[in-house]
Tab-separated table of C-alpha atoms and ligand atoms in Angstrom:
chain	number	residue	atom	x	y	z
Z	1	MET	CA	9.822	26.367	2.614
Z	2	THR	CA	11.087	23.761	0.026
Z	3	ILE	CA	14.613	22.536	0.347
Z	4	ILE	CA	16.210	21.135	-2.770
Z	5	THR	CA	19.316	18.848	-2.503
Z	6	HIS	CA	21.121	16.526	-4.756
Z	7	ALA	CA	23.595	13.557	-4.433
Z	8	ARG	CA	25.218	10.964	-6.672
Z	9	PRO	CA	25.913	7.287	-6.440
Z	10	ASN	CA	29.151	5.837	-5.360
Z	11	ILE	CA	31.195	2.742	-6.420
Z	12	ALA	CA	32.826	0.692	-3.692
Z	13	PHE	CA	36.399	-0.603	-3.909
Z	14	ILE	CA	36.012	-2.365	-0.606
Z	15	LYS	CA	32.388	-3.783	-0.537
Z	16	TYR	CA	29.857	-3.352	2.333
Z	17	TRP	CA	28.107	-6.654	2.686
Z	18	GLY	CA	26.558	-7.801	5.960
Z	19	ASN	CA	25.082	-5.972	8.890
Z	20	ARG	CA	25.340	-6.436	12.554
Z	21	ASN	CA	21.929	-4.840	12.893
Z	22	GLU	CA	19.620	-4.923	9.853
Z	23	GLU	CA	17.066	-2.227	10.940
Z	24	LEU	CA	19.734	0.254	11.777
Z	25	ARG	CA	22.021	-0.699	8.823
Z	26	LEU	CA	25.016	-1.021	11.139
Z	27	PRO	CA	27.752	-2.775	9.077
Z	28	VAL	CA	29.822	-5.639	10.231
Z	29	ALA	CA	32.979	-4.273	8.610
Z	30	ASP	CA	34.354	-1.084	6.948
Z	31	SER	CA	34.015	-0.257	3.324
Z	32	LEU	CA	35.449	2.298	0.860
Z	33	SER	CA	34.140	4.027	-2.220
Z	34	MET	CA	34.481	6.742	-4.766
Z	35	THR	CA	31.558	9.081	-5.206
Z	36	LEU	CA	30.651	9.499	-8.879
Z	37	SER	CA	30.231	12.850	-10.661
Z	38	ASN	CA	26.870	11.826	-12.253
Z	39	PRO	CA	24.118	10.817	-12.622
Z	40	SER	CA	22.480	12.780	-9.806
Z	41	VAL	CA	19.422	12.460	-7.806
Z	42	THR	CA	17.365	15.594	-6.631
Z	43	ILE	CA	15.125	15.687	-3.646
Z	44	GLU	CA	12.589	18.420	-2.966
Z	45	ALA	CA	11.564	18.305	0.752
Z	46	GLU	CA	9.184	20.370	2.837
Z	47	ALA	CA	7.283	19.981	6.066
Z	48	SER	CA	3.890	18.295	5.685
Z	49	ASP	CA	0.944	16.981	7.876
Z	50	THR	CA	1.500	13.494	6.530
Z	51	MET	CA	4.371	11.589	4.755
Z	52	ILE	CA	4.084	12.128	1.007
Z	53	ILE	CA	6.669	10.458	-1.235
Z	54	ARG	CA	6.503	10.963	-4.924
Z	55	SER	CA	8.933	10.065	-7.600
Z	56	ILE	CA	9.167	11.870	-10.964
Z	57	GLU	CA	10.916	10.318	-13.848
Z	58	MET	CA	13.287	12.062	-16.277
Z	59	ASN	CA	10.478	12.380	-18.808
Z	60	GLY	CA	8.409	14.288	-16.235
Z	61	GLU	CA	6.005	11.393	-15.628
Z	62	GLU	CA	5.144	10.308	-12.053
Z	63	LYS	CA	6.317	6.775	-11.187
Z	64	ASN	CA	4.228	4.581	-9.012
Z	65	LEU	CA	6.080	3.745	-5.883
Z	66	SER	CA	5.268	0.452	-4.051
Z	67	ASP	CA	4.408	0.493	-0.413
Z	68	ALA	CA	7.748	-1.052	0.339
Z	69	GLN	CA	9.536	1.591	-1.456
Z	70	LYS	CA	7.651	4.339	0.383
Z	71	LYS	CA	8.177	2.590	3.638
Z	72	ARG	CA	11.910	2.918	3.199
Z	73	PHE	CA	11.632	6.738	3.228
Z	74	VAL	CA	9.354	6.647	6.173
Z	75	ASP	CA	11.605	4.341	8.157
Z	76	GLN	CA	14.673	6.588	7.423
Z	77	PHE	CA	12.680	9.654	8.624
Z	78	VAL	CA	11.456	8.013	11.795
Z	79	LEU	CA	14.979	6.649	12.635
Z	80	ALA	CA	16.469	10.117	11.859
Z	81	LYS	CA	14.186	11.578	14.524
Z	82	GLU	CA	15.177	8.740	16.905
Z	83	TYR	CA	18.873	9.631	16.130
Z	84	LEU	CA	18.411	13.252	16.660
Z	85	ARG	CA	16.881	12.620	20.003
Z	86	THR	CA	20.276	11.034	21.047
Z	87	LEU	CA	21.810	14.400	20.102
Z	88	GLY	CA	19.293	16.355	22.260
Z	89	ALA	CA	17.610	17.651	19.093
Z	90	GLU	CA	14.472	15.723	19.336
Z	91	ASP	CA	11.734	18.032	18.005
Z	92	THR	CA	13.758	19.783	15.356
Z	93	LEU	CA	12.412	17.922	12.259
Z	94	PRO	CA	8.692	18.403	11.456
Z	95	SER	CA	6.187	15.680	12.271
Z	96	ALA	CA	6.178	14.574	8.619
Z	97	VAL	CA	7.690	15.676	5.227
Z	98	SER	CA	6.703	15.723	1.661
Z	99	LEU	CA	9.461	14.458	-0.646
Z	100	ILE	CA	9.665	14.636	-4.347
Z	101	VAL	CA	12.519	12.361	-5.835
Z	102	ARG	CA	13.827	13.089	-9.310
Z	103	SER	CA	16.469	10.661	-10.550
Z	104	GLU	CA	18.591	11.136	-13.590
Z	105	ILE	CA	19.828	7.563	-13.334
Z	106	PRO	CA	18.963	5.762	-16.538
Z	107	SER	CA	17.277	2.431	-15.931
Z	108	GLY	CA	19.184	-0.623	-17.110
Z	109	ILE	CA	22.746	0.608	-16.196
Z	110	GLY	CA	22.785	-1.366	-12.912
Z	111	LEU	CA	23.552	1.713	-10.853
Z	112	ALA	CA	21.331	1.644	-7.844
Z	113	SER	CA	19.784	5.022	-6.918
Z	114	SER	CA	19.391	4.314	-3.183
Z	115	ALA	CA	22.886	5.753	-2.081
Z	116	ALA	CA	22.236	8.906	-4.004
Z	117	VAL	CA	18.559	9.193	-2.834
Z	118	PHE	CA	19.176	8.614	0.907
Z	119	ALA	CA	22.312	10.842	1.012
Z	120	ALA	CA	20.056	13.568	-0.631
Z	121	THR	CA	17.217	13.192	1.954
Z	122	ALA	CA	19.729	13.155	4.774
Z	123	LYS	CA	21.165	16.504	3.400
Z	124	ALA	CA	17.636	17.912	3.154
Z	125	TYR	CA	16.866	16.967	6.783
Z	126	ALA	CA	20.142	18.504	7.902
Z	127	GLU	CA	19.269	21.699	6.063
Z	128	MET	CA	15.657	21.777	7.592
Z	129	ILE	CA	16.997	21.828	11.158
Z	130	LYS	CA	20.181	23.873	10.810
Z	131	GLN	CA	18.777	26.928	12.721
Z	132	SER	CA	18.405	24.632	15.712
Z	133	ILE	CA	21.354	22.277	15.381
Z	134	ALA	CA	24.225	22.382	12.753
Z	135	LEU	CA	24.963	18.659	11.974
Z	136	THR	CA	28.429	17.702	11.064
Z	137	LYS	CA	29.046	15.690	7.926
Z	138	ALA	CA	29.542	12.638	9.998
Z	139	GLN	CA	26.052	13.205	11.548
Z	140	GLU	CA	24.555	13.682	8.072
Z	141	SER	CA	26.318	10.440	7.101
Z	142	VAL	CA	24.597	8.653	9.965
Z	143	ILE	CA	21.190	9.857	8.747
Z	144	ALA	CA	22.003	8.760	5.177
Z	145	ARG	CA	23.009	5.327	6.442
Z	146	LEU	CA	19.593	4.981	8.175
Z	147	GLY	CA	18.075	4.857	4.609
Z	148	SER	CA	20.794	2.979	2.821
Z	149	GLY	CA	24.137	1.814	4.215
Z	150	SER	CA	26.082	2.788	1.127
Z	151	ALA	CA	24.323	6.230	1.153
Z	152	ALA	CA	26.526	7.063	4.256
Z	153	ARG	CA	29.404	7.358	1.619
Z	154	SER	CA	27.576	9.482	-0.869
Z	155	ILE	CA	27.552	12.453	1.613
Z	156	PHE	CA	31.227	13.006	0.824
Z	157	SER	CA	33.043	14.078	-2.464
Z	158	GLY	CA	35.983	12.022	-3.556
Z	159	PHE	CA	36.890	8.865	-1.610
Z	160	ALA	CA	35.053	7.906	1.500
Z	161	SER	CA	35.575	5.197	4.083
Z	162	PHE	CA	32.400	3.911	5.901
Z	163	VAL	CA	33.526	2.797	9.316
Z	164	ALA	CA	31.846	0.186	11.469
Z	165	ARG	CA	31.847	1.120	15.091
Z	166	GLY	CA	29.471	0.077	17.911
Z	167	ASP	CA	25.913	-1.075	18.321
Z	168	GLY	CA	24.118	2.204	18.774
Z	169	ILE	CA	22.053	4.118	16.213
Z	170	GLY	CA	24.825	6.706	15.731
Z	171	ASP	CA	27.678	4.222	15.614
Z	172	ALA	CA	28.491	3.995	11.983
Z	173	TRP	CA	29.287	6.671	9.517
Z	174	ALA	CA	31.481	7.541	6.551
Z	175	GLU	CA	34.489	9.920	6.540
Z	176	GLN	CA	36.450	11.443	3.638
Z	177	ILE	CA	39.731	9.802	2.820
Z	178	ALA	CA	40.630	12.378	-0.024
Z	179	ASP	CA	38.601	14.803	-2.035
Z	180	GLU	CA	37.678	14.699	-5.652
Z	181	ASN	CA	40.813	16.642	-6.797
Z	182	HIS	CA	43.083	14.128	-5.237
Z	183	TRP	CA	43.155	11.585	-8.114
Z	184	GLN	CA	41.266	11.740	-11.455
Z	185	LEU	CA	39.696	8.265	-11.756
Z	186	HIS	CA	36.983	7.364	-14.251
Z	187	ASP	CA	34.224	4.840	-14.122
Z	188	ILE	CA	33.248	3.332	-17.436
Z	189	VAL	CA	30.066	1.393	-16.501
Z	190	ILE	CA	29.239	-1.482	-18.798
Z	191	ALA	CA	25.816	-3.009	-18.159
Z	192	PRO	CA	25.332	-6.315	-20.041
Z	193	GLU	CA	21.614	-6.841	-19.453
Z	194	VAL	CA	18.446	-5.082	-18.326
Z	195	GLU	CA	17.017	-7.256	-15.692
Z	196	HIS	CA	15.505	-6.455	-12.349
Z	197	LYS	CA	17.513	-8.061	-9.681
Z	198	LYS	CA	15.808	-10.725	-7.700
Z	199	VAL	CA	17.187	-10.042	-4.304
Z	200	GLY	CA	18.078	-6.481	-3.445
Z	201	SER	CA	21.122	-5.514	-1.336
Z	202	THR	CA	19.099	-4.788	1.716
Z	203	GLU	CA	17.765	-8.265	1.899
Z	204	GLY	CA	21.025	-9.747	0.671
Z	205	HIS	CA	22.990	-8.501	3.714
Z	206	ALA	CA	20.960	-10.674	6.037
Z	207	LEU	CA	22.133	-13.781	4.137
Z	208	ALA	CA	25.876	-12.993	4.286
Z	209	SER	CA	26.549	-14.910	7.538
Z	210	THR	CA	25.070	-18.115	6.053
Z	211	SER	CA	28.054	-18.422	3.774
Z	212	PRO	CA	30.900	-20.730	4.906
Z	213	HIS	CA	33.352	-18.076	3.589
Z	214	TRP	CA	31.814	-15.315	5.689
Z	215	SER	CA	34.051	-15.500	8.751
Z	216	GLU	CA	37.186	-15.608	6.684
Z	217	ARG	CA	35.875	-12.533	4.772
Z	218	VAL	CA	35.191	-10.632	8.070
Z	219	ARG	CA	38.865	-11.481	9.126
Z	220	GLN	CA	40.377	-10.168	5.950
Z	221	MET	CA	38.348	-6.955	5.829
Z	222	PRO	CA	40.520	-4.750	8.034
Z	223	ARG	CA	43.676	-5.550	6.125
Z	224	ARG	CA	41.964	-4.878	2.817
Z	225	GLN	CA	40.476	-1.566	4.035
Z	226	LYS	CA	43.872	-0.461	5.183
Z	227	GLU	CA	45.573	-1.459	1.798
Z	228	CYS	CA	42.885	0.330	-0.087
Z	229	ILE	CA	43.267	3.595	1.901
Z	230	ASP	CA	47.056	3.501	1.512
Z	231	ALA	CA	46.634	2.757	-2.246
Z	232	ILE	CA	44.469	5.865	-2.589
Z	233	LEU	CA	46.591	8.172	-0.507
Z	234	GLN	CA	49.674	7.014	-2.450
Z	235	LYS	CA	47.820	7.033	-5.772
Z	236	ASP	CA	49.177	3.541	-6.291
Z	237	PHE	CA	46.877	2.072	-8.945
Z	238	GLU	CA	48.254	-1.413	-8.976
Z	239	LYS	CA	47.767	-1.772	-5.254
Z	240	LEU	CA	44.264	-0.407	-5.634
Z	241	GLN	CA	43.547	-2.816	-8.427
Z	242	HIS	CA	44.658	-5.904	-6.489
Z	243	VAL	CA	42.691	-5.190	-3.418
Z	244	THR	CA	39.607	-4.063	-5.160
Z	245	GLU	CA	39.352	-7.027	-7.376
Z	246	GLU	CA	40.214	-9.460	-4.523
Z	247	ASP	CA	37.467	-7.865	-2.353
Z	248	CYS	CA	34.941	-7.893	-5.168
Z	249	MET	CA	35.360	-11.476	-6.006
Z	250	ASP	CA	35.417	-12.429	-2.315
Z	251	MET	CA	32.053	-10.648	-1.803
Z	252	HIS	CA	30.554	-12.530	-4.759
Z	253	ASN	CA	31.968	-15.745	-3.539
Z	254	VAL	CA	30.171	-15.109	-0.154
Z	255	MET	CA	26.995	-14.199	-2.123
Z	256	MET	CA	27.031	-17.337	-4.224
Z	257	THR	CA	27.717	-19.639	-1.252
Z	258	SER	CA	25.063	-18.183	0.961
Z	259	THR	CA	21.747	-19.867	1.579
Z	260	PRO	CA	19.872	-19.235	-0.585
Z	261	SER	CA	22.638	-18.504	-3.139
Z	262	LEU	CA	22.862	-15.102	-4.655
Z	263	GLN	CA	24.220	-15.182	-8.197
Z	264	TYR	CA	24.428	-11.625	-9.475
Z	265	LEU	CA	27.203	-12.098	-12.097
Z	266	ASN	CA	26.365	-13.633	-15.509
Z	267	LYS	CA	28.310	-15.019	-18.503
Z	268	GLU	CA	28.650	-11.413	-19.967
Z	269	THR	CA	30.153	-10.211	-16.701
Z	270	TYR	CA	32.881	-12.963	-16.706
Z	271	ARG	CA	33.549	-12.252	-20.350
Z	272	ILE	CA	34.113	-8.529	-19.836
Z	273	VAL	CA	36.241	-9.213	-16.703
Z	274	LYS	CA	38.472	-11.577	-18.732
Z	275	GLU	CA	38.767	-9.161	-21.630
Z	276	ILE	CA	39.600	-6.280	-19.254
Z	277	GLU	CA	42.419	-8.492	-17.756
Z	278	ASN	CA	43.817	-9.251	-21.143
Z	279	LEU	CA	43.668	-5.545	-22.251
Z	280	ARG	CA	45.384	-4.652	-19.084
Z	281	SER	CA	48.310	-6.929	-19.578
Z	282	ALA	CA	48.625	-6.468	-23.387
Z	283	GLU	CA	48.513	-2.697	-23.293
Z	284	HIS	CA	49.840	-2.070	-19.776
Z	285	LEU	CA	46.782	-0.026	-18.847
Z	286	GLU	CA	45.782	1.275	-15.361
Z	287	VAL	CA	42.414	-0.302	-15.208
Z	288	LEU	CA	40.449	-2.380	-12.748
Z	289	TYR	CA	37.052	-3.961	-12.544
Z	290	THR	CA	34.489	-4.234	-9.801
Z	291	MET	CA	30.853	-5.367	-9.539
Z	292	ASP	CA	28.025	-4.698	-7.059
Z	293	ALA	CA	24.876	-6.647	-6.586
Z	294	GLY	CA	24.342	-7.106	-10.300
Z	295	PRO	CA	26.034	-8.179	-13.607
Z	296	THR	CA	27.127	-4.578	-14.424
Z	297	VAL	CA	30.942	-4.152	-14.634
Z	298	HIS	CA	32.445	-0.860	-13.246
Z	299	VAL	CA	35.674	-0.376	-15.319
Z	300	ILE	CA	37.741	2.046	-13.360
Z	301	CYS	CA	40.732	3.674	-14.895
Z	302	THR	CA	43.213	6.571	-14.855
Z	303	GLU	CA	43.213	9.468	-17.301
Z	304	ASP	CA	45.896	7.739	-19.266
Z	305	ALA	CA	43.965	4.508	-19.810
Z	306	LEU	CA	40.587	6.362	-20.567
Z	307	GLU	CA	40.658	6.463	-24.401
Z	308	LYS	CA	41.449	2.783	-24.630
Z	309	ILE	CA	38.787	1.780	-22.233
Z	310	ARG	CA	36.172	4.003	-23.948
Z	311	GLU	CA	37.067	2.357	-27.317
Z	312	TYR	CA	36.624	-1.122	-25.626
Z	313	ALA	CA	33.300	-0.197	-24.017
Z	314	ALA	CA	32.013	1.213	-27.399
Z	315	ARG	CA	32.634	-2.128	-28.922
Z	316	GLN	CA	30.265	-4.089	-26.485
Z	317	GLN	CA	27.356	-5.127	-28.463
Z	318	GLY	CA	23.970	-5.263	-26.517
Z	319	CYS	CA	25.474	-3.463	-23.495
Z	320	THR	CA	24.577	-0.108	-22.081
Z	321	VAL	CA	27.545	2.078	-21.492
Z	322	PHE	CA	27.637	4.946	-19.029
Z	323	GLU	CA	30.530	7.214	-18.069
Z	324	ALA	CA	31.334	9.087	-14.834
Z	325	LYS	CA	34.276	10.327	-13.053
Z	326	ILE	CA	35.080	11.034	-9.438
Z	327	GLY	CA	32.525	13.547	-8.083
Z	328	ALA	CA	30.949	15.736	-5.386
Z	329	GLY	CA	29.182	14.961	-2.147
Z	330	ALA	CA	25.581	15.610	-1.249
Z	331	ASP	CA	24.705	19.301	-1.410
Z	332	LEU	CA	22.012	21.930	-1.733
Z	333	VAL	CA	20.836	22.928	-5.109
Z	334	GLU	CA	21.193	26.767	-5.191
F	1	DP6	C1	26.932	-4.689	-2.983
F	1	DP6	O1	22.477	-1.743	1.629
F	1	DP6	O2	23.731	0.137	0.593
F	1	DP6	O3	26.586	-2.277	-3.433
F	1	DP6	O4	19.880	-1.803	-0.533
F	1	DP6	O5	20.588	-0.452	-2.503
F	1	DP6	O6	20.514	0.505	-0.151
F	1	DP6	P1	20.660	-0.765	-1.028
F	1	DP6	O7	22.219	-1.215	-0.803
F	1	DP6	P2	23.129	-1.233	0.363
F	1	DP6	O8	24.270	-2.201	0.009
F	1	DP6	C2	25.241	-1.985	-1.036
F	1	DP6	C3	25.971	-3.237	-1.287
F	1	DP6	C4	26.931	-3.230	-2.396
F	1	DP6	C5	28.353	-2.908	-1.846
F	1	DP6	C6	28.681	-1.437	-1.647
F	1	DP6	O9	28.188	-0.615	-2.166
F	1	DP6	O10	29.498	-1.302	-0.691
């Protein structure tokens, strides 16, 4: 039987950067994000004799996956089995699966597909075993995390907090702070350049602790996480803006001062950030910026500010612009 699931990327207000265990993707600190309404990634999964991983592009053409890319799916599957063993559900998943990944994420917008992909595979595995064990969303989130840390958050709709707990395989998962109807926020994604990033997040996490700013970052994280949760629950945009921008620039400071240095932001990023700050103060707009491991600026705003931000984004020559709002968690495609 083929199971079809889909999931979407998320954008973090409080960033996940640094693991206490790289293989198990156990974060050092908590993080917090908003799941986006689009673009979505669909997974078709079925039991198979061997692991087969295929990726089909939007135009219907098959994309060649590298061995490293395929290995990531295999690793998640093997770790999912290991985790299920700790729940007493060891032989519930088949010995191998065939996966077809279809991503609607346009290339060059700097939106990583991994969070959506591994949340969708986790949902598919949960669906495959539901006659034997009904997993909770927290348990689905653990399985998503085993493929990509930030995928733990894409299991949930709306706002999700990814909480670092202990050192065991099941010791970190996300939980929902508020659903997608709580606060209508929009993400206008402005991507200045199409360039493949040199060091991906998975490898980048391992460098975090080499930065002299790392221990101070870890010290500040619980306070920021709490402020961010409060801001969301109170729908206090100004508070959300302050803590999000503070955390984003702090993560990039850690990245830039790590050994080797990771420089993800470019001149265009800084220009857009400055212009958003100017626009915000000149027009009193509820708008904030945040960047992940790339030069793409996520300009997040309320309904009231949306038109002005859209107009600004449309004026950005040479940039790819993409728009999403707050969205749904990983689910079955009926
Ligand atoms: C900077 O380990 O989840 O986006 O390697 O793409 O799976 P992948 O990324 P992941 O790290 C995400 C890091 C981040 C911040 C965040 O999303 O919290």
